C-alpha positions in Angstrom: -24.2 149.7 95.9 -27.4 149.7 97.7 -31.1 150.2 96.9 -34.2 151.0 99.1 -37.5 151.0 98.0 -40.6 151.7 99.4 -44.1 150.7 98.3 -47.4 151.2 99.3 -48.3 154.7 100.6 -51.4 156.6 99.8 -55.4 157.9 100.5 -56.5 156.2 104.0 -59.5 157.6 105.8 -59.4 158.0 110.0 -59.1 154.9 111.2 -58.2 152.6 108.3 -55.0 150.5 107.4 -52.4 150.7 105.3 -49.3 148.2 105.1 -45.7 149.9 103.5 -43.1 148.2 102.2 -39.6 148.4 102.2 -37.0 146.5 99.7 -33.5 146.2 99.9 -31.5 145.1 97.3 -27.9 145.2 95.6 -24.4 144.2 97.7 -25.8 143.2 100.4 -24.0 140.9 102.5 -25.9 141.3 105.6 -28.9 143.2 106.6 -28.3 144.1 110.5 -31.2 146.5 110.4 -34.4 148.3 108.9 -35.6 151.0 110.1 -38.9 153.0 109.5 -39.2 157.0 109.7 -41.6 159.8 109.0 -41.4 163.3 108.4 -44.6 165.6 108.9 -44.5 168.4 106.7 -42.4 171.5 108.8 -41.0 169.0 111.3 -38.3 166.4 111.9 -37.8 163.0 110.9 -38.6 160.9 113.4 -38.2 156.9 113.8 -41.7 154.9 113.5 -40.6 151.7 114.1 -37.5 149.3 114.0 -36.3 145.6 113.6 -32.9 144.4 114.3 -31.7 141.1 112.5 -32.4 139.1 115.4 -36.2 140.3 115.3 -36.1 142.9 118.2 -38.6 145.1 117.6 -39.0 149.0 118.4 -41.7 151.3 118.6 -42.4 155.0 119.0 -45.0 155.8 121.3 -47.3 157.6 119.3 -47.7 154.3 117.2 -47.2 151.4 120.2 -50.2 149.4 119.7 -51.2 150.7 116.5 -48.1 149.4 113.9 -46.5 146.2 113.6 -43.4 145.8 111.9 -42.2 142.8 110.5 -39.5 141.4 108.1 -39.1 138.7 105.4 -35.7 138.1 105.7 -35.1 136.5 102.5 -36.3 139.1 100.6 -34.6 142.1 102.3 -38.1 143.0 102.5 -39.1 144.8 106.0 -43.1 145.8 106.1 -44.8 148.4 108.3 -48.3 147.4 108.8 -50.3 150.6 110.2 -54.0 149.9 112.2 -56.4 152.6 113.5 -54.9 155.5 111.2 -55.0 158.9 113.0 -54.4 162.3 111.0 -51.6 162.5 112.7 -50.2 159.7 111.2 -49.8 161.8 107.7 -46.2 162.1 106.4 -43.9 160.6 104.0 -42.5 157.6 105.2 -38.7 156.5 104.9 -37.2 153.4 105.2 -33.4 153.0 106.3 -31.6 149.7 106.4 -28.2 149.4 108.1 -26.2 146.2 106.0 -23.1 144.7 105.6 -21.3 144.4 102.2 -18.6 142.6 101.1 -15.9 145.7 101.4 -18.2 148.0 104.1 -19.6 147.3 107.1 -22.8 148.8 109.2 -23.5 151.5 106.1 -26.7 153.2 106.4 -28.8 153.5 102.9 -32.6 155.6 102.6 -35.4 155.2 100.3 -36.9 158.5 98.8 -39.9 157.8 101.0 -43.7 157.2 100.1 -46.7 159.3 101.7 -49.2 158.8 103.5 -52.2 160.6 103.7 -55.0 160.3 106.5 -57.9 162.0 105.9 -61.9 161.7 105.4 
């Protein structure tokens, strides 16, 4: 099996940072993607950001300019770096990764999410 686990939410005023983490581990054979999503409380989850294997990069357009998101490939280990926080930005954050195993193929797995919180 697979596990996802995300790191580093928590207190940020208006306009300050925050970088989240994501870790995959387990039967992993290949990671194709990692995926970034937030869910505002009474709305739907909606994707943030995403990175394909071969570094393509997507963005929402609420966060274009704002978030980077990067990988370490040899630590299963995908990172959203978020600049110029906005209240807006508050929600819990979930991280999805779409890998390859030795008996499955392209099988998505979540993390439980982490929050963030932007406020003064």
């Amino acid at each position: 099996q697979v596990q996802v686990v995300e790191h580093g939410g928590g207190l940020v005023q208006p306009g300050g940072s925050l970088r989240l983490s994501c870790a995959a581990s387990g039967s992993i054979v290949r990671v194709n993607s990692m995926v970034w999503y937030r869910q505002a409380p009474g709305e739907e989850r909606n994707m943030v950001a995403a990175i394909t294997n071969g570094g393509s990069t997507n963005y929402d357009d609420s966060v274009k300019g704002r978030f980077t998101i990067s990988t370490d490939n040899t630590k299963n280990t995908v990172y959203l770096q978020m600049n110029s926080l906005k209240s807006e930005d508050t929600a819990v954050y979930y991280c999805k990764v779409n890998v390859d195993g030795s008996y499955f193929y392209g099988t998505d797995y979540w993390g439980k999410g982490t929050l963030v919180t932007v406020s003064s």
